[in-house]
Amino acid sequence: MSESVERFQRFLEAQKGEYGRTLPAKVEQAEALWRQGTDLEGLQRLGHTIYGAAGTYGFNDAGKAARELEDAVQALRAAAEGDTAPLRARVEAALAALRQAVPPA
């Protein structure tokens, strides 16, 4: 293996480590957005961002949970008036899965 490939692999590993260190704060941010309940669009966008980056850096379980969070929030935002309890429970479950997939800081 060439030196440039090895250097690139070390760079990717460093990036993965850095992302892993920032991931718990992103989960906390998602939970705070949910508790506040005023920025569902921001929560959906954050779920999308975590989904994309987590998969890229090998945090596959976190990526899957973030995708479910994104989808659940999107469904909640699109829901008509009425009983949104099942959709809210879906968001809660996605947040719990995300929290479980990410080791605490």
Short mmCIF file of C-alpha atoms in Angstrom, two decimals:
data_model
loop_
_atom_site.label_atom_id
_atom_site.label_comp_id
_atom_site.label_asym_id
_atom_site.label_seq_id
_atom_site.Cartn_x
_atom_site.Cartn_y
_atom_site.Cartn_z
CA MET A 1 0.00 0.00 0.00
CA SER A 2 1.35 3.40 -0.90
CA GLU A 3 2.20 6.03 1.65
CA SER A 4 -0.48 8.38 0.32
CA VAL A 5 -3.18 5.71 0.73
CA GLU A 6 -2.02 4.99 4.28
CA ARG A 7 -2.01 8.70 5.06
CA PHE A 8 -5.54 9.02 3.68
CA GLN A 9 -6.74 6.08 5.77
CA ARG A 10 -5.26 7.67 8.91
CA PHE A 11 -7.04 10.90 8.00
CA LEU A 12 -10.37 9.06 7.64
CA GLU A 13 -9.90 7.32 10.97
CA ALA A 14 -9.18 10.67 12.63
CA GLN A 15 -12.32 12.13 11.05
CA LYS A 16 -14.36 9.17 12.26
CA GLY A 17 -13.01 9.64 15.78
CA GLU A 18 -13.82 13.34 15.73
CA TYR A 19 -17.34 12.71 14.48
CA GLY A 20 -17.82 10.07 17.18
CA ARG A 21 -16.84 12.62 19.80
CA THR A 22 -19.40 15.13 18.50
CA LEU A 23 -22.25 12.66 18.09
CA PRO A 24 -23.45 12.66 21.74
CA ALA A 25 -23.90 16.44 21.59
CA LYS A 26 -25.96 16.06 18.42
CA VAL A 27 -28.22 13.56 20.19
CA GLU A 28 -28.60 15.97 23.10
CA GLN A 29 -29.49 18.72 20.63
CA ALA A 30 -32.15 16.51 19.05
CA GLU A 31 -33.62 15.69 22.45
CA ALA A 32 -33.68 19.38 23.38
CA LEU A 33 -35.45 20.29 20.14
CA TRP A 34 -38.04 17.61 20.86
CA ARG A 35 -38.57 18.78 24.45
CA GLN A 36 -39.01 22.38 23.29
CA GLY A 37 -41.48 21.24 20.65
CA THR A 38 -41.23 24.45 18.67
CA ASP A 39 -38.81 23.53 15.88
CA LEU A 40 -39.91 20.28 14.30
CA GLU A 41 -38.38 21.36 11.01
CA GLY A 42 -35.02 21.78 12.75
CA LEU A 43 -35.39 18.37 14.40
CA GLN A 44 -36.17 16.77 11.05
CA ARG A 45 -33.18 18.50 9.45
CA LEU A 46 -30.89 17.40 12.32
CA GLY A 47 -32.10 13.81 11.93
CA HIS A 48 -31.29 14.03 8.22
CA THR A 49 -27.81 15.43 8.92
CA ILE A 50 -27.00 12.75 11.50
CA TYR A 51 -28.32 10.07 9.16
CA GLY A 52 -26.02 11.11 6.34
CA ALA A 53 -22.88 11.65 8.35
CA ALA A 54 -23.27 8.68 10.71
CA GLY A 55 -23.41 6.24 7.83
CA THR A 56 -20.43 7.84 6.18
CA TYR A 57 -18.32 7.43 9.31
CA GLY A 58 -19.46 3.89 10.10
CA PHE A 59 -21.97 4.62 12.86
CA ASN A 60 -24.59 2.52 11.12
CA ASP A 61 -26.98 1.98 14.05
CA ALA A 62 -27.01 5.70 14.77
CA GLY A 63 -27.62 6.37 11.09
CA LYS A 64 -30.60 4.01 11.00
CA ALA A 65 -32.09 5.57 14.13
CA ALA A 66 -31.54 9.07 12.75
CA ARG A 67 -33.28 8.10 9.52
CA GLU A 68 -36.26 6.85 11.49
CA LEU A 69 -36.23 10.10 13.47
CA GLU A 70 -36.24 12.11 10.26
CA ASP A 71 -39.11 10.06 8.83
CA ALA A 72 -41.11 10.15 12.07
CA VAL A 73 -40.82 13.91 12.42
CA GLN A 74 -41.73 14.37 8.77
CA ALA A 75 -44.86 12.29 9.30
CA LEU A 76 -45.76 14.27 12.41
CA ARG A 77 -45.30 17.57 10.59
CA ALA A 78 -47.51 16.35 7.74
CA ALA A 79 -50.25 15.03 10.01
CA ALA A 80 -53.60 16.71 9.93
CA GLU A 81 -55.29 17.76 13.11
CA GLY A 82 -56.35 14.87 15.25
CA ASP A 83 -54.71 12.19 17.30
CA THR A 84 -50.96 12.58 16.82
CA ALA A 85 -50.11 10.42 19.84
CA PRO A 86 -48.95 7.46 17.71
CA LEU A 87 -46.71 9.74 15.66
CA ARG A 88 -45.31 11.38 18.77
CA ALA A 89 -44.60 7.91 20.20
CA ARG A 90 -42.76 7.06 16.97
CA VAL A 91 -40.54 10.14 17.40
CA GLU A 92 -39.90 9.18 21.04
CA ALA A 93 -38.93 5.65 20.00
CA ALA A 94 -36.58 6.96 17.31
CA LEU A 95 -34.90 9.28 19.82
CA ALA A 96 -34.52 6.39 22.27
CA ALA A 97 -32.94 4.23 19.55
CA LEU A 98 -30.59 7.06 18.61
CA ARG A 99 -29.63 7.58 22.25
CA GLN A 100 -28.95 3.85 22.62
CA ALA A 101 -26.85 3.75 19.43
CA VAL A 102 -24.57 6.56 20.58
CA PRO A 103 -22.31 6.05 23.59
CA PRO A 104 -22.42 8.99 26.04
CA ALA A 105 -19.71 11.62 25.86
#
